Coordinates of C-alpha atoms in Angstrom, one line a residue:
M1 CA 195.0 187.2 105.0
Q2 CA 196.5 190.6 104.6
R3 CA 199.8 188.9 105.0
I4 CA 199.0 186.5 102.7
I5 CA 198.2 188.9 100.1
S6 CA 201.0 191.1 100.4
Q7 CA 203.5 188.1 100.3
L8 CA 202.0 187.5 96.9
Q9 CA 202.1 191.4 96.0
A10 CA 198.6 190.9 94.7
T11 CA 196.7 194.2 93.8
V12 CA 193.2 194.0 95.5
S13 CA 190.4 196.3 94.8
P14 CA 188.9 198.3 97.6
K15 CA 185.8 196.4 97.0
E16 CA 187.6 192.9 97.3
K17 CA 189.4 194.4 100.5
A18 CA 186.0 194.9 102.2
A19 CA 184.7 191.5 101.4
I20 CA 188.1 189.9 102.6
D21 CA 187.8 192.0 105.8
E22 CA 184.0 191.3 106.3
R23 CA 182.7 188.3 108.3
P24 CA 180.0 186.5 106.5
T25 CA 178.0 185.7 109.7
K26 CA 178.3 186.3 113.1
D27 CA 176.5 183.0 113.6
L28 CA 179.0 180.1 113.7
I29 CA 176.7 177.6 113.4
A30 CA 175.1 179.2 110.4
Y31 CA 178.7 179.4 109.1
G32 CA 179.0 175.6 109.6
L33 CA 176.0 174.9 107.6
Y34 CA 176.9 177.1 104.6
V35 CA 180.3 175.4 104.4
R36 CA 178.9 172.1 104.5
A37 CA 176.3 173.1 101.9
K38 CA 178.8 174.4 99.5
A39 CA 181.1 171.6 99.9
L40 CA 178.3 169.5 98.3
I41 CA 177.7 171.9 95.8
A42 CA 181.3 171.7 94.6
T43 CA 181.1 167.8 94.4
I44 CA 178.1 167.5 91.9
S45 CA 180.2 167.6 88.7
L46 CA 180.7 163.9 88.3
N47 CA 178.2 162.7 90.9
A48 CA 175.3 160.4 90.1
Q49 CA 173.5 161.4 93.3
I50 CA 173.3 165.1 92.1
S51 CA 169.7 165.3 93.1
E52 CA 170.1 164.0 96.2
K53 CA 173.4 166.5 97.1
L54 CA 171.4 169.3 95.8
H55 CA 168.7 168.8 97.9
E56 CA 170.8 168.2 101.1
A57 CA 172.5 171.7 100.3
V58 CA 169.3 173.6 99.9
H59 CA 168.0 172.0 103.3
L60 CA 171.3 173.0 105.0
L61 CA 171.2 176.6 103.7
D62 CA 167.5 177.1 104.6
Q63 CA 168.6 176.2 107.9
A64 CA 171.5 178.6 107.7
I65 CA 169.3 181.5 106.8
E66 CA 166.7 180.6 109.3
R67 CA 169.4 181.3 111.8
D68 CA 170.8 184.3 110.2
P69 CA 168.4 185.7 107.6
D70 CA 170.9 188.6 106.4
F71 CA 173.5 185.7 105.5
F72 CA 174.1 187.1 102.1
L73 CA 176.5 184.4 100.9
A74 CA 174.3 181.7 102.1
Y75 CA 171.5 182.9 99.9
C76 CA 174.2 183.4 97.1
Q77 CA 174.4 179.6 97.6
L78 CA 171.0 178.7 97.9
A79 CA 170.2 180.6 94.5
A80 CA 172.9 178.6 93.2
A81 CA 171.4 175.2 94.1
H82 CA 168.0 176.0 93.1
N83 CA 169.3 177.1 89.5
Y84 CA 171.3 173.8 89.6
L85 CA 168.4 171.8 90.0
Y86 CA 166.3 173.5 87.6
F87 CA 169.3 173.5 85.0
F88 CA 170.2 169.8 85.0
G89 CA 166.2 169.0 84.8
L90 CA 166.1 167.5 88.2
D91 CA 163.0 169.7 89.1
H92 CA 162.6 171.8 85.7
T93 CA 159.3 172.9 87.0
P94 CA 157.5 176.4 87.7
A95 CA 157.9 175.6 91.3
R96 CA 161.7 175.5 91.4
L97 CA 162.2 178.4 89.2
A98 CA 160.4 180.5 91.9
L99 CA 162.3 179.3 94.4
A100 CA 165.7 180.2 92.5
D101 CA 163.9 183.6 91.7
G102 CA 163.1 184.1 95.5
A103 CA 166.6 183.6 96.7
L104 CA 168.1 185.7 93.9
K105 CA 165.6 188.7 95.0
T106 CA 166.9 188.4 98.5
V107 CA 170.4 188.2 97.2
I108 CA 169.5 191.5 95.5
R109 CA 167.8 193.4 98.3
L110 CA 170.5 192.5 100.5
R111 CA 173.4 193.7 98.6
P112 CA 171.9 195.4 95.4
D113 CA 175.3 196.6 93.9
A114 CA 177.8 193.8 95.1
G115 CA 179.7 192.0 92.5
E116 CA 178.4 188.9 93.9
T117 CA 174.9 190.2 93.1
H118 CA 175.6 190.4 89.7
L119 CA 177.4 187.1 89.5
A120 CA 174.3 185.6 90.9
Q121 CA 172.3 187.2 88.5
A122 CA 174.2 186.0 85.6
D123 CA 173.9 182.3 86.9
F124 CA 170.3 182.4 87.4
L125 CA 170.0 184.2 83.8
Y126 CA 172.2 181.4 82.2
R127 CA 170.7 178.1 84.2
C128 CA 167.1 179.0 84.4
Y129 CA 166.6 181.1 80.9
L130 CA 169.4 180.3 78.7
N131 CA 169.6 183.8 78.3
Y132 CA 173.5 184.0 77.5
E133 CA 173.6 187.4 76.6
K134 CA 172.0 188.9 79.5
A135 CA 174.1 186.7 81.8
R136 CA 177.5 188.1 80.1
A137 CA 176.1 191.6 80.5
E138 CA 176.2 190.8 84.2
L139 CA 179.5 189.1 84.6
A140 CA 180.6 192.4 82.8
V141 CA 179.3 194.2 85.8
A142 CA 180.3 191.7 88.3
Q143 CA 184.0 191.5 86.8
R144 CA 184.2 195.5 87.5
A145 CA 184.0 194.7 90.9
L146 CA 185.8 191.5 91.4
P147 CA 188.3 191.6 89.0
N148 CA 190.2 188.6 90.4
N149 CA 187.1 186.5 91.2
S150 CA 187.7 182.9 89.6
D151 CA 184.0 182.3 89.5
I152 CA 183.2 184.9 87.0
F153 CA 185.7 183.4 84.3
E154 CA 184.4 179.8 85.4
L155 CA 180.6 181.1 84.5
T156 CA 182.1 182.6 81.4
G157 CA 183.7 179.4 80.3
Y158 CA 180.3 177.7 80.9
I159 CA 178.4 180.1 78.7
D160 CA 180.8 180.1 76.2
R161 CA 180.7 175.9 75.7
R162 CA 176.7 176.1 75.5
Q163 CA 177.1 178.5 72.6
G164 CA 179.8 176.4 70.8
L165 CA 182.4 178.7 71.5
W166 CA 184.8 176.1 72.4
N167 CA 188.3 177.9 72.1
E168 CA 187.0 180.9 74.2
S169 CA 185.4 178.4 76.6
A170 CA 189.0 176.5 77.2
R171 CA 190.7 179.9 77.6
S172 CA 188.2 181.2 80.0
L173 CA 188.3 178.0 82.1
Q174 CA 192.0 177.8 82.2
R175 CA 192.2 181.4 83.5
A176 CA 189.5 180.7 86.4
L177 CA 192.0 177.7 87.0
A178 CA 194.9 179.8 87.4
L179 CA 193.0 182.0 89.9
D180 CA 191.9 179.1 91.9
P181 CA 194.3 176.3 91.2
R182 CA 193.1 173.9 93.5
N183 CA 189.5 174.1 92.3
F184 CA 189.1 170.2 91.5
F185 CA 185.3 171.3 89.9
I186 CA 187.2 173.2 87.3
L187 CA 189.4 170.2 86.5
Q188 CA 186.6 168.0 86.0
Q189 CA 184.7 170.5 84.0
I190 CA 188.0 171.1 81.7
A191 CA 188.1 167.1 81.6
L192 CA 184.3 166.9 80.3
S193 CA 185.0 169.4 77.9
Y194 CA 187.6 167.0 76.6
Q195 CA 185.1 164.3 76.4
E196 CA 183.0 166.2 74.0
F197 CA 185.8 166.4 71.3
R198 CA 186.7 162.6 72.2
Q199 CA 190.2 164.0 73.2
F200 CA 190.5 161.0 75.9
R201 CA 194.5 161.3 76.5
A202 CA 193.7 164.9 77.6
M203 CA 190.7 164.2 79.7
A204 CA 192.7 161.8 81.4
A205 CA 195.4 164.0 82.0
A206 CA 192.9 166.8 83.4
L207 CA 191.3 164.1 85.9
D208 CA 194.9 162.8 86.9
R209 CA 195.6 166.7 87.8
A210 CA 192.2 166.5 90.0
L211 CA 193.4 163.5 91.9
V212 CA 196.3 165.0 92.9
L213 CA 194.0 167.4 94.5
I214 CA 191.1 164.8 96.0
P215 CA 192.9 161.6 95.8
G216 CA 190.1 159.8 97.5
D217 CA 187.3 161.3 95.7
L218 CA 185.5 158.4 94.1
D219 CA 183.8 160.3 91.3
T220 CA 186.6 161.5 89.7
R221 CA 188.2 157.9 90.2
V222 CA 185.4 156.0 88.4
T223 CA 185.4 158.8 85.7
R224 CA 189.1 158.5 85.1
A225 CA 188.6 154.6 84.8
S226 CA 185.9 155.2 82.5
V227 CA 188.2 156.8 79.9
D228 CA 189.4 153.6 78.7
L229 CA 186.0 152.0 78.2
E230 CA 185.0 155.2 76.1
W231 CA 188.7 155.4 74.5
R232 CA 189.5 152.0 73.8
G233 CA 186.3 150.0 74.1
D234 CA 188.4 148.3 77.4
P235 CA 186.1 148.3 80.6
R236 CA 188.5 146.5 82.8
P237 CA 189.9 149.7 84.4
L238 CA 186.6 150.6 85.2
R239 CA 185.2 147.3 86.5
E240 CA 188.3 147.2 88.8
S241 CA 187.6 150.5 89.7
I242 CA 184.3 150.1 91.0
R243 CA 185.5 147.0 92.8
T244 CA 188.1 148.6 94.4
I245 CA 186.0 151.3 95.8
L246 CA 183.1 149.1 97.1
A247 CA 185.4 147.0 98.9
E248 CA 186.7 150.0 100.4
N249 CA 183.3 151.2 101.2
P250 CA 180.1 149.1 100.2
A251 CA 177.8 152.0 101.2
T252 CA 179.3 153.9 97.9
A253 CA 177.1 151.6 95.8
S254 CA 174.6 154.4 95.1
D255 CA 177.0 157.0 94.2
L256 CA 178.4 154.4 91.9
A257 CA 175.4 152.9 90.5
A258 CA 175.0 154.5 87.1
Q259 CA 178.4 153.9 85.9
W260 CA 178.3 150.4 87.0
F261 CA 175.1 149.8 85.5
Y262 CA 176.3 151.4 82.4
L263 CA 179.5 148.8 82.7
A264 CA 177.3 146.0 83.5
L265 CA 175.4 146.7 80.1
C266 CA 178.5 147.1 78.1
E267 CA 180.1 143.6 79.5
R268 CA 176.7 141.9 79.0
D269 CA 176.8 140.7 82.7
P270 CA 173.8 139.5 84.2
A271 CA 174.8 139.6 87.6
A272 CA 176.3 142.8 87.5
V273 CA 173.5 144.3 85.8
T274 CA 171.1 142.8 88.8
Q275 CA 173.9 144.1 91.4
A276 CA 173.9 147.8 90.3
L277 CA 170.2 148.1 89.4
A278 CA 169.8 147.3 93.2
A279 CA 172.0 150.2 93.9
I280 CA 170.2 152.6 91.7
P281 CA 168.4 155.3 94.0
D282 CA 164.4 155.8 93.6
S283 CA 165.3 159.0 91.6
G284 CA 167.1 157.2 89.1
T285 CA 170.3 158.1 87.3
A286 CA 171.3 161.4 85.8
V287 CA 174.0 160.8 83.5
D288 CA 173.7 162.4 79.9
L289 CA 169.7 162.8 80.3
N290 CA 167.7 162.1 83.3
F291 CA 166.3 158.6 83.7
P292 CA 163.9 157.2 86.0
R293 CA 164.8 154.1 87.7
S294 CA 162.0 152.3 86.0
W295 CA 163.4 152.9 82.7
C296 CA 166.6 151.1 84.4
E297 CA 164.8 148.2 85.2
G298 CA 164.0 148.0 81.8
L299 CA 167.0 148.2 80.6
A300 CA 167.9 145.2 82.8
A301 CA 165.1 143.2 82.2
R302 CA 165.5 143.4 78.4
S303 CA 169.7 142.5 78.6
K304 CA 168.2 139.2 80.0
G305 CA 165.8 138.6 77.5
D306 CA 162.7 139.0 79.9
V307 CA 160.5 140.7 77.7
A308 CA 157.4 140.8 80.2
T309 CA 159.1 142.6 82.8
A310 CA 160.7 145.1 80.5
Q311 CA 157.6 145.7 79.3
A312 CA 156.1 146.4 82.7
A313 CA 158.8 148.5 83.4
F314 CA 159.1 150.4 80.1
L315 CA 155.4 151.5 80.9
A316 CA 155.5 152.5 84.3
A317 CA 158.6 154.5 83.2
H318 CA 156.2 155.9 80.5
A319 CA 153.7 156.9 82.9
E320 CA 156.3 159.1 84.9
L321 CA 157.8 160.8 82.0
E322 CA 154.3 161.7 80.9
R323 CA 153.7 163.5 84.0
T324 CA 157.1 164.8 83.9
V325 CA 156.5 166.4 80.4
S326 CA 153.5 167.6 81.8
E327 CA 155.1 169.4 84.6
Q328 CA 157.7 170.6 82.7
P329 CA 156.3 171.7 79.1
G330 CA 158.6 172.5 76.6
Y331 CA 161.8 170.8 78.3
A332 CA 163.5 169.0 75.6
P333 CA 165.7 166.2 77.6
A334 CA 162.5 165.3 79.3
L335 CA 160.9 164.7 75.7
C336 CA 163.5 162.8 74.3
V337 CA 163.4 160.4 77.3
L338 CA 159.8 159.9 76.7
G339 CA 160.7 159.2 73.1
L340 CA 163.1 156.4 74.1
I341 CA 160.8 154.8 76.3
D342 CA 158.2 154.7 73.4
A343 CA 160.9 153.2 70.9
A344 CA 161.5 150.8 73.6
L345 CA 157.7 150.0 73.7
G346 CA 157.5 149.6 69.9
R347 CA 155.5 152.9 69.4
K348 CA 157.4 154.2 66.4
D349 CA 155.4 157.3 65.4
E350 CA 155.4 158.6 68.6
A351 CA 159.1 158.1 69.3
I352 CA 160.2 159.7 66.3
R353 CA 158.1 162.4 66.8
E354 CA 159.0 162.9 70.4
G355 CA 162.6 163.0 69.6
R356 CA 162.2 165.3 66.5
H357 CA 160.5 167.9 68.4
A358 CA 163.2 167.8 71.4
I359 CA 166.0 168.6 68.8
E360 CA 163.5 171.3 67.5
L361 CA 163.0 172.6 71.1
L362 CA 166.6 172.5 72.1
P363 CA 169.0 172.5 69.0
I364 CA 172.8 172.5 69.3
T365 CA 172.6 176.2 68.3
K366 CA 170.8 177.1 71.4
D367 CA 172.7 174.5 73.8
S368 CA 175.7 172.7 72.3
I369 CA 176.0 170.1 75.0
D370 CA 172.3 169.1 75.7
G371 CA 171.6 169.9 72.1
A372 CA 174.1 167.2 71.1
E373 CA 173.0 164.8 73.7
L374 CA 169.3 164.9 72.0
V375 CA 171.0 164.4 68.7
K376 CA 172.9 161.3 69.8
Y377 CA 169.7 159.8 71.3
M378 CA 167.8 160.5 68.3
G379 CA 170.2 157.6 66.6
V380 CA 169.2 155.1 69.6
I381 CA 165.3 156.0 68.8
Y382 CA 165.6 155.4 65.2
A383 CA 168.0 152.1 65.8
W384 CA 165.1 151.0 68.1
C385 CA 162.3 151.8 65.7
G386 CA 164.0 149.9 62.8
E387 CA 165.2 152.9 60.9
K388 CA 168.5 151.8 59.9
D389 CA 169.3 154.4 57.7
L390 CA 168.3 157.3 59.8
A391 CA 169.8 155.9 62.5
I392 CA 173.5 155.6 60.7
E393 CA 172.6 159.2 59.4
Q394 CA 172.3 160.3 62.8
I395 CA 175.3 158.6 64.3
E396 CA 177.7 160.2 61.5
A397 CA 176.1 163.8 62.5
T398 CA 176.7 163.1 66.4
L399 CA 180.2 162.2 65.2
K400 CA 180.7 165.7 63.5
I401 CA 180.0 167.8 66.5
P402 CA 181.4 167.7 70.3
S403 CA 179.4 164.8 72.0
T404 CA 179.6 162.2 74.4
L405 CA 179.5 159.6 71.5
S406 CA 182.5 157.3 71.8
Y407 CA 184.2 154.6 70.3
G408 CA 183.6 152.2 73.3
N409 CA 179.8 153.4 73.7
L410 CA 179.3 152.2 69.9
K411 CA 181.2 149.0 70.2
L412 CA 180.1 147.8 73.4
H413 CA 176.5 149.3 74.7
P414 CA 173.6 147.4 74.1
S415 CA 171.7 150.4 72.6
W416 CA 173.3 150.1 69.2
D417 CA 172.5 146.1 68.7
P418 CA 170.0 146.6 66.2
L419 CA 172.9 148.1 63.9
R420 CA 175.1 145.4 64.7
G421 CA 176.3 143.5 61.5
D422 CA 175.3 146.4 59.1
P423 CA 178.6 147.1 57.1
R424 CA 177.8 150.8 57.6
F425 CA 177.8 150.6 61.4
E426 CA 180.7 148.3 61.7
K427 CA 182.7 150.8 59.3
I428 CA 181.8 153.6 61.8
V429 CA 182.7 151.9 64.5
T430 CA 186.4 150.5 63.0
D431 CA 186.7 154.2 61.7
L432 CA 186.3 155.4 65.2
A433 CA 188.9 153.2 66.9
P434 CA 191.8 154.7 68.2
Q435 CA 195.0 154.3 66.2
N436 CA 197.6 154.7 69.0
P437 CA 195.7 153.0 72.0
E438 CA 198.5 152.8 74.0
K439 CA 198.3 154.5 77.3

């Protein structure tokens, strides 16, 4: 390592040199568990089974620290995994928050002044409390100790993005990538930023760069193929990509299930809907928002005109989300999903009240990414409740801000069927069509 640093003529601080020279643990088995967990966490950016991967990472890290209770870096990763589970709403509960806090306290106890400790504190403040300013203060301390650490610029970029500071976010993420050019996770995140602006050509280019680093990564392959659906309303590349990956390895079906189900609904293909639904894990899907499997069952039945089965599935989903909202009070994304379910059940007043309250709890001024998703899905709630004027207004509002709402989604997805034929909706779709759709 020292020879590489000398060849690069890099300036390394004394603390960074000490970190390079120090062995993270003397227990090789614990280190192997840590490496496996860290690799799992690195794959969550585009993966539909994020919950399963994070829980597996937690399990591996728990084993690692059992073998070496002073394994500092393992505790850092454990804290991060708990943060992610809470942040993404996969387990947005006081119990998970306590686990994240407990792991962080151990990190602080082991090395109170380390740059990595301040980075871990920043991650916790950001992901568990959306406390951007305190997180930035911790990052400033971390950067003084670790001036060349790409993770610091990466996390800064994510905070910038949540605060709607998109130009600053782009600069931070590009700086992180320059420091760690083989970090495909950062490239995936850069691609997702482009998606929010509907800059699909740039999104495709970022994913192509990621595929150079990880050519066999199925999540990146599928996301790259989905660009054509969102950008041009062309589902064929995504269909072919999923077909190819399933032929290569049928066991990957559950990893593809969310995108496969989305594609099947967009293509109005009953057989594909059934196949994709069968692959969705019990935990449901985690695209945009976290939807229970019963919700997907309801959409599948609804797409086939099976009203009774759809009703039963949506009632089951409602019971599940009521529990979630009770366990996760004040968590806006779960309340939004409950609103969507009530809209599907024809409970107009409850649906609109829940959708609006979700936006009040998490406005785009507080979280420009998840806040925009709530604005988008409020449009679906209005459409399903027969409030066409409000739905059109909501779509127009969503298209004025960075969001995942796209031409392909509006053109193809059944969510917007109640608005089809309305001249205002059709004009929105026509105006959003790409002017130069060539590849």
